[in-house]
mmCIF file of C-alpha atoms in Angstrom:
data_model
loop_
_atom_site.group_PDB
_atom_site.id
_atom_site.type_symbol
_atom_site.label_atom_id
_atom_site.label_comp_id
_atom_site.label_asym_id
_atom_site.label_seq_id
_atom_site.Cartn_x
_atom_site.Cartn_y
_atom_site.Cartn_z
ATOM 1 C CA SER A 11 139.647 126.038 -100.095
ATOM 2 C CA GLN A 12 139.175 123.603 -97.294
ATOM 3 C CA GLU A 13 137.679 120.247 -98.449
ATOM 4 C CA LEU A 14 136.276 117.406 -96.250
ATOM 5 C CA GLU A 15 136.617 113.728 -97.649
ATOM 6 C CA GLN A 16 134.517 111.136 -96.108
ATOM 7 C CA SER A 17 135.199 107.295 -96.182
ATOM 8 C CA PRO A 18 133.750 105.063 -97.118
ATOM 9 C CA GLN A 19 131.072 106.422 -99.300
ATOM 10 C CA SER A 20 128.508 103.858 -98.464
ATOM 11 C CA LEU A 21 128.591 100.940 -95.848
ATOM 12 C CA ILE A 22 126.309 97.986 -95.382
ATOM 13 C CA VAL A 23 126.806 96.037 -92.105
ATOM 14 C CA GLN A 24 125.120 93.309 -90.310
ATOM 15 C CA GLU A 25 123.040 94.285 -87.241
ATOM 16 C CA GLY A 26 125.382 93.982 -84.193
ATOM 17 C CA LYS A 27 128.591 94.666 -86.135
ATOM 18 C CA ASN A 28 130.840 97.691 -85.370
ATOM 19 C CA LEU A 29 131.694 100.204 -87.825
ATOM 20 C CA THR A 30 134.042 103.294 -88.473
ATOM 21 C CA ILE A 31 133.532 106.365 -90.667
ATOM 22 C CA ASN A 32 136.281 108.638 -91.518
ATOM 23 C CA CYS A 33 136.342 112.286 -92.134
ATOM 24 C CA THR A 34 139.817 113.858 -93.349
ATOM 25 C CA SER A 35 140.432 117.412 -94.155
ATOM 26 C CA SER A 36 142.829 119.146 -96.402
ATOM 27 C CA LYS A 37 143.386 121.968 -93.712
ATOM 28 C CA THR A 38 143.340 122.039 -89.883
ATOM 29 C CA LEU A 39 140.071 121.416 -88.431
ATOM 30 C CA TYR A 40 138.953 124.122 -85.921
ATOM 31 C CA GLY A 41 135.471 122.704 -85.307
ATOM 32 C CA LEU A 42 134.121 119.329 -86.510
ATOM 33 C CA TYR A 43 130.684 118.436 -86.432
ATOM 34 C CA TRP A 44 129.001 115.195 -86.988
ATOM 35 C CA TYR A 45 125.416 114.914 -88.250
ATOM 36 C CA LYS A 46 122.979 112.362 -89.207
ATOM 37 C CA GLN A 47 120.584 112.644 -92.055
ATOM 38 C CA LYS A 48 117.575 110.327 -93.068
ATOM 39 C CA TYR A 49 117.144 110.405 -96.840
ATOM 40 C CA GLY A 50 115.437 113.599 -97.812
ATOM 41 C CA GLU A 51 115.135 114.966 -94.322
ATOM 42 C CA GLY A 52 116.948 117.522 -92.104
ATOM 43 C CA LEU A 53 120.168 116.747 -90.308
ATOM 44 C CA ILE A 54 120.425 115.640 -86.692
ATOM 45 C CA PHE A 55 123.299 117.201 -84.596
ATOM 46 C CA LEU A 56 125.368 114.392 -83.130
ATOM 47 C CA MET A 57 128.575 115.722 -81.691
ATOM 48 C CA MET A 58 131.114 118.622 -81.945
ATOM 49 C CA LEU A 59 134.956 118.162 -81.565
ATOM 50 C CA GLN A 60 137.306 120.949 -81.062
ATOM 51 C CA LYS A 61 140.473 120.048 -79.362
ATOM 52 C CA GLY A 62 143.132 117.635 -80.917
ATOM 53 C CA GLY A 63 142.636 114.213 -79.336
ATOM 54 C CA GLU A 64 139.115 114.904 -78.054
ATOM 55 C CA GLU A 65 136.746 112.125 -77.955
ATOM 56 C CA LYS A 66 133.002 112.250 -77.394
ATOM 57 C CA SER A 67 130.411 109.602 -76.837
ATOM 58 C CA HIS A 68 126.497 109.466 -77.160
ATOM 59 C CA GLU A 69 125.016 106.211 -76.564
ATOM 60 C CA LYS A 70 126.794 103.842 -78.841
ATOM 61 C CA ILE A 71 128.410 106.304 -81.020
ATOM 62 C CA THR A 72 131.765 107.758 -80.533
ATOM 63 C CA ALA A 73 133.546 110.509 -82.261
ATOM 64 C CA LYS A 74 137.244 111.388 -82.118
ATOM 65 C CA LEU A 75 139.394 114.166 -83.506
ATOM 66 C CA ASP A 76 143.101 113.286 -83.898
ATOM 67 C CA GLU A 77 145.933 115.306 -82.454
ATOM 68 C CA LYS A 78 146.815 116.970 -85.687
ATOM 69 C CA LYS A 79 143.179 117.976 -86.129
ATOM 70 C CA GLN A 80 142.891 116.981 -89.806
ATOM 71 C CA GLN A 81 140.977 113.845 -89.388
ATOM 72 C CA SER A 82 138.033 112.704 -87.401
ATOM 73 C CA SER A 83 136.358 109.243 -86.947
ATOM 74 C CA LEU A 84 132.887 108.087 -86.022
ATOM 75 C CA HIS A 85 132.668 104.759 -84.561
ATOM 76 C CA ILE A 86 129.331 102.950 -83.947
ATOM 77 C CA THR A 87 129.449 99.975 -81.652
ATOM 78 C CA ALA A 88 126.934 97.061 -81.920
ATOM 79 C CA SER A 89 125.025 98.674 -84.804
ATOM 80 C CA GLN A 90 121.221 98.609 -85.061
ATOM 81 C CA PRO A 91 118.681 99.375 -87.678
ATOM 82 C CA SER A 92 117.926 102.593 -85.965
ATOM 83 C CA HIS A 93 121.617 103.701 -86.935
ATOM 84 C CA ALA A 94 120.901 103.511 -90.629
ATOM 85 C CA GLY A 95 121.090 106.810 -92.427
ATOM 86 C CA ILE A 96 123.529 109.291 -93.875
ATOM 87 C CA TYR A 97 126.423 110.541 -91.764
ATOM 88 C CA LEU A 98 127.876 113.913 -92.610
ATOM 89 C CA CYS A 99 130.726 115.485 -91.254
ATOM 90 C CA GLY A 100 130.931 119.427 -91.203
ATOM 91 C CA ALA A 101 133.495 121.950 -90.517
ATOM 92 C CA ASP A 102 133.951 125.571 -89.441
ATOM 93 C CA LYS A 103 135.465 127.703 -92.170
ATOM 94 C CA GLU A 104 139.045 128.286 -91.239
ATOM 95 C CA ASP A 105 139.499 129.394 -87.589
ATOM 96 C CA SER A 106 136.249 131.488 -87.021
ATOM 97 C CA SER A 107 133.126 129.747 -85.475
ATOM 98 C CA ASN A 108 131.153 133.119 -86.091
ATOM 99 C CA THR A 109 130.372 132.637 -89.767
ATOM 100 C CA GLY A 110 127.192 130.551 -89.678
ATOM 101 C CA LYS A 111 128.787 128.632 -92.293
ATOM 102 C CA LEU A 112 129.795 124.829 -92.225
ATOM 103 C CA ILE A 113 131.604 123.164 -94.945
ATOM 104 C CA PHE A 114 130.380 119.535 -95.334
ATOM 105 C CA GLY A 115 131.686 116.067 -96.624
ATOM 106 C CA GLN A 116 129.785 114.292 -99.281
ATOM 107 C CA GLY A 117 128.344 112.029 -96.686
ATOM 108 C CA THR A 118 128.479 108.168 -95.837
ATOM 109 C CA THR A 119 125.340 106.110 -96.273
ATOM 110 C CA LEU A 120 124.934 103.313 -93.928
ATOM 111 C CA GLN A 121 122.618 100.572 -94.157
ATOM 112 C CA VAL A 122 122.270 98.041 -91.222
ATOM 113 C CA LYS A 123 120.864 94.598 -92.234
ATOM 114 C CA PRO A 124 118.646 93.058 -89.480
ATOM 115 C CA LYS B 101 111.208 123.974 -77.477
ATOM 116 C CA ALA B 102 110.009 123.551 -80.902
ATOM 117 C CA GLY B 103 112.419 122.717 -83.643
ATOM 118 C CA VAL B 104 113.421 124.562 -86.900
ATOM 119 C CA THR B 105 110.159 124.846 -89.080
ATOM 120 C CA GLN B 106 110.498 125.099 -92.823
ATOM 121 C CA THR B 107 107.498 125.775 -94.932
ATOM 122 C CA PRO B 108 106.522 124.314 -97.535
ATOM 123 C CA ARG B 109 107.872 120.882 -97.365
ATOM 124 C CA TYR B 110 107.447 120.384 -101.032
ATOM 125 C CA LEU B 111 107.107 122.500 -104.241
ATOM 126 C CA ILE B 112 106.946 122.203 -107.715
ATOM 127 C CA LYS B 113 107.649 124.973 -110.110
ATOM 128 C CA THR B 114 108.560 125.548 -113.777
ATOM 129 C CA ARG B 115 111.585 127.219 -115.323
ATOM 130 C CA GLY B 116 111.342 130.847 -115.281
ATOM 131 C CA GLN B 117 109.104 131.120 -112.175
ATOM 132 C CA GLN B 118 110.162 132.504 -108.821
ATOM 133 C CA VAL B 119 109.713 130.909 -105.342
ATOM 134 C CA THR B 120 110.127 131.848 -101.807
ATOM 135 C CA LEU B 121 110.836 129.492 -98.769
ATOM 136 C CA SER B 122 110.196 130.064 -95.271
ATOM 137 C CA CYS B 123 112.136 129.345 -92.110
ATOM 138 C CA SER B 124 111.229 129.751 -88.488
ATOM 139 C CA PRO B 125 114.410 129.225 -86.134
ATOM 140 C CA ILE B 126 114.215 127.807 -82.795
ATOM 141 C CA SER B 127 112.880 130.205 -80.202
ATOM 142 C CA GLY B 128 115.688 132.633 -79.116
ATOM 143 C CA HIS B 129 117.884 131.677 -81.946
ATOM 144 C CA ARG B 130 118.920 134.751 -83.891
ATOM 145 C CA SER B 131 121.112 133.216 -86.478
ATOM 146 C CA VAL B 132 119.802 131.511 -89.455
ATOM 147 C CA SER B 133 121.844 129.747 -92.180
ATOM 148 C CA TRP B 134 120.502 128.330 -95.515
ATOM 149 C CA TYR B 135 122.014 125.512 -97.410
ATOM 150 C CA GLN B 136 121.380 123.734 -100.747
ATOM 151 C CA GLN B 137 121.609 119.947 -101.003
ATOM 152 C CA THR B 138 121.949 118.015 -104.235
ATOM 153 C CA PRO B 139 123.245 114.596 -105.216
ATOM 154 C CA GLY B 140 125.946 116.026 -107.212
ATOM 155 C CA GLN B 141 127.231 118.870 -105.216
ATOM 156 C CA GLY B 142 126.194 117.733 -101.656
ATOM 157 C CA LEU B 143 125.305 120.156 -99.005
ATOM 158 C CA GLN B 144 126.509 123.830 -99.894
ATOM 159 C CA PHE B 145 126.217 126.954 -97.845
ATOM 160 C CA LEU B 146 123.887 129.623 -99.405
ATOM 161 C CA PHE B 147 123.914 132.525 -96.790
ATOM 162 C CA GLU B 148 123.576 133.518 -93.155
ATOM 163 C CA TYR B 149 121.516 136.089 -91.602
ATOM 164 C CA PHE B 150 121.926 137.393 -87.938
ATOM 165 C CA SER B 151 119.661 140.288 -86.546
ATOM 166 C CA GLU B 152 118.375 140.790 -89.895
ATOM 167 C CA THR B 153 121.700 141.427 -91.726
ATOM 168 C CA GLN B 154 123.186 139.061 -94.140
ATOM 169 C CA ARG B 155 126.759 138.257 -92.827
ATOM 170 C CA ASN B 156 128.015 135.583 -94.986
ATOM 171 C CA LYS B 157 127.282 134.437 -98.498
ATOM 172 C CA GLY B 158 128.203 131.419 -100.507
ATOM 173 C CA ASN B 159 128.953 130.991 -103.986
ATOM 174 C CA PHE B 160 125.707 131.270 -105.571
ATOM 175 C CA PRO B 161 124.450 133.494 -108.265
ATOM 176 C CA GLY B 162 122.312 136.677 -107.526
ATOM 177 C CA ARG B 163 119.011 134.927 -108.324
ATOM 178 C CA PHE B 164 119.310 133.458 -104.740
ATOM 179 C CA SER B 165 118.443 135.916 -102.081
ATOM 180 C CA GLY B 166 117.197 136.238 -98.562
ATOM 181 C CA ARG B 167 116.071 138.231 -95.776
ATOM 182 C CA GLN B 168 115.358 137.950 -92.060
ATOM 183 C CA PHE B 169 112.715 139.700 -90.069
ATOM 184 C CA SER B 170 112.646 141.206 -86.609
ATOM 185 C CA ASN B 171 111.334 138.037 -84.934
ATOM 186 C CA SER B 172 114.409 136.082 -86.685
ATOM 187 C CA ARG B 173 112.178 134.201 -89.134
ATOM 188 C CA SER B 174 113.817 134.181 -92.428
ATOM 189 C CA GLU B 175 112.867 133.744 -96.065
ATOM 190 C CA MET B 176 114.922 132.598 -99.141
ATOM 191 C CA ASN B 177 113.829 133.590 -102.634
ATOM 192 C CA VAL B 178 114.925 132.219 -105.906
ATOM 193 C CA SER B 179 114.022 134.067 -109.003
ATOM 194 C CA THR B 180 114.047 132.802 -112.634
ATOM 195 C CA LEU B 181 114.106 129.165 -111.681
ATOM 196 C CA GLU B 182 116.389 126.753 -113.584
ATOM 197 C CA LEU B 183 116.314 123.102 -113.812
ATOM 198 C CA GLY B 184 119.476 122.784 -111.841
ATOM 199 C CA ASP B 185 117.898 124.626 -108.961
ATOM 200 C CA SER B 186 115.960 121.431 -108.029
ATOM 201 C CA ALA B 187 117.135 120.469 -104.619
ATOM 202 C CA LEU B 188 116.590 120.060 -100.946
ATOM 203 C CA TYR B 189 116.901 123.318 -99.249
ATOM 204 C CA LEU B 190 117.597 123.399 -95.571
ATOM 205 C CA CYS B 191 117.713 126.075 -93.040
ATOM 206 C CA ALA B 192 119.602 125.865 -89.757
ATOM 207 C CA SER B 193 119.567 128.077 -86.641
ATOM 208 C CA ARG B 194 121.936 128.614 -83.881
ATOM 209 C CA GLY B 195 121.767 129.980 -80.482
ATOM 210 C CA THR B 196 125.121 131.260 -79.742
ATOM 211 C CA VAL B 197 127.851 132.833 -82.086
ATOM 212 C CA ALA B 198 130.483 131.203 -79.682
ATOM 213 C CA LYS B 199 130.028 127.893 -81.535
ATOM 214 C CA ASN B 200 128.729 126.848 -84.881
ATOM 215 C CA ILE B 201 126.490 124.155 -83.674
ATOM 216 C CA GLN B 202 123.562 124.358 -86.026
ATOM 217 C CA TYR B 203 119.902 122.845 -85.886
ATOM 218 C CA PHE B 204 118.472 121.970 -89.104
ATOM 219 C CA GLY B 205 114.812 122.039 -90.318
ATOM 220 C CA ALA B 206 113.321 119.134 -92.187
ATOM 221 C CA GLY B 207 113.851 120.942 -95.542
ATOM 222 C CA THR B 208 112.005 122.039 -98.446
ATOM 223 C CA ARG B 209 112.206 119.842 -101.551
ATOM 224 C CA LEU B 210 112.002 122.078 -104.694
ATOM 225 C CA SER B 211 111.430 120.463 -108.030
ATOM 226 C CA VAL B 212 111.774 122.784 -111.001
ATOM 227 C CA LEU B 213 110.137 121.296 -114.269
#
């Protein structure tokens, strides 16, 4: 079955520093979704990537999907305390987006020290 | 537009009881998915409903069931609660079947004592 591995599991950075979170799949990624979660709350959709080599940005967050579509990275530039939370990558089950099912990585907990 | 609404936010039950959780999707969204989130297993898919029909089901025992109403609101039921059912239950809705972008509610925190 498809699995998503996120690294690192946790990250503590000083405010203003850049950081990268990786999401690696055991199989080809057909749809890759990045979410952010505040502890004990719901997930906030950040970005979706589908095509190999695709890159999207939202404010200071950039996500990329590699050419082979088995790894995605999330990069935050000049981190702020508001970026703190749990970042989760999710993926479509195989090559169908019409399942309503996402498989998730275990999450990366980010702390930003002022 | 209002987001996905889940009620109640917190629940405390004892082993053997049953519980019903409610989810109101974003207006116009017809697909509702349910997930269980625990520290040990992470976020796991329970099932998806579309137009009142369950279309997909995750690997959970039959004690976990759900339904969807004609207005797209969905309920999830867990019978004969076990301690291991303590978790954050999240529902998500999506507006198009062309993409799997799901919008999540704040969740229901269930504690089983």
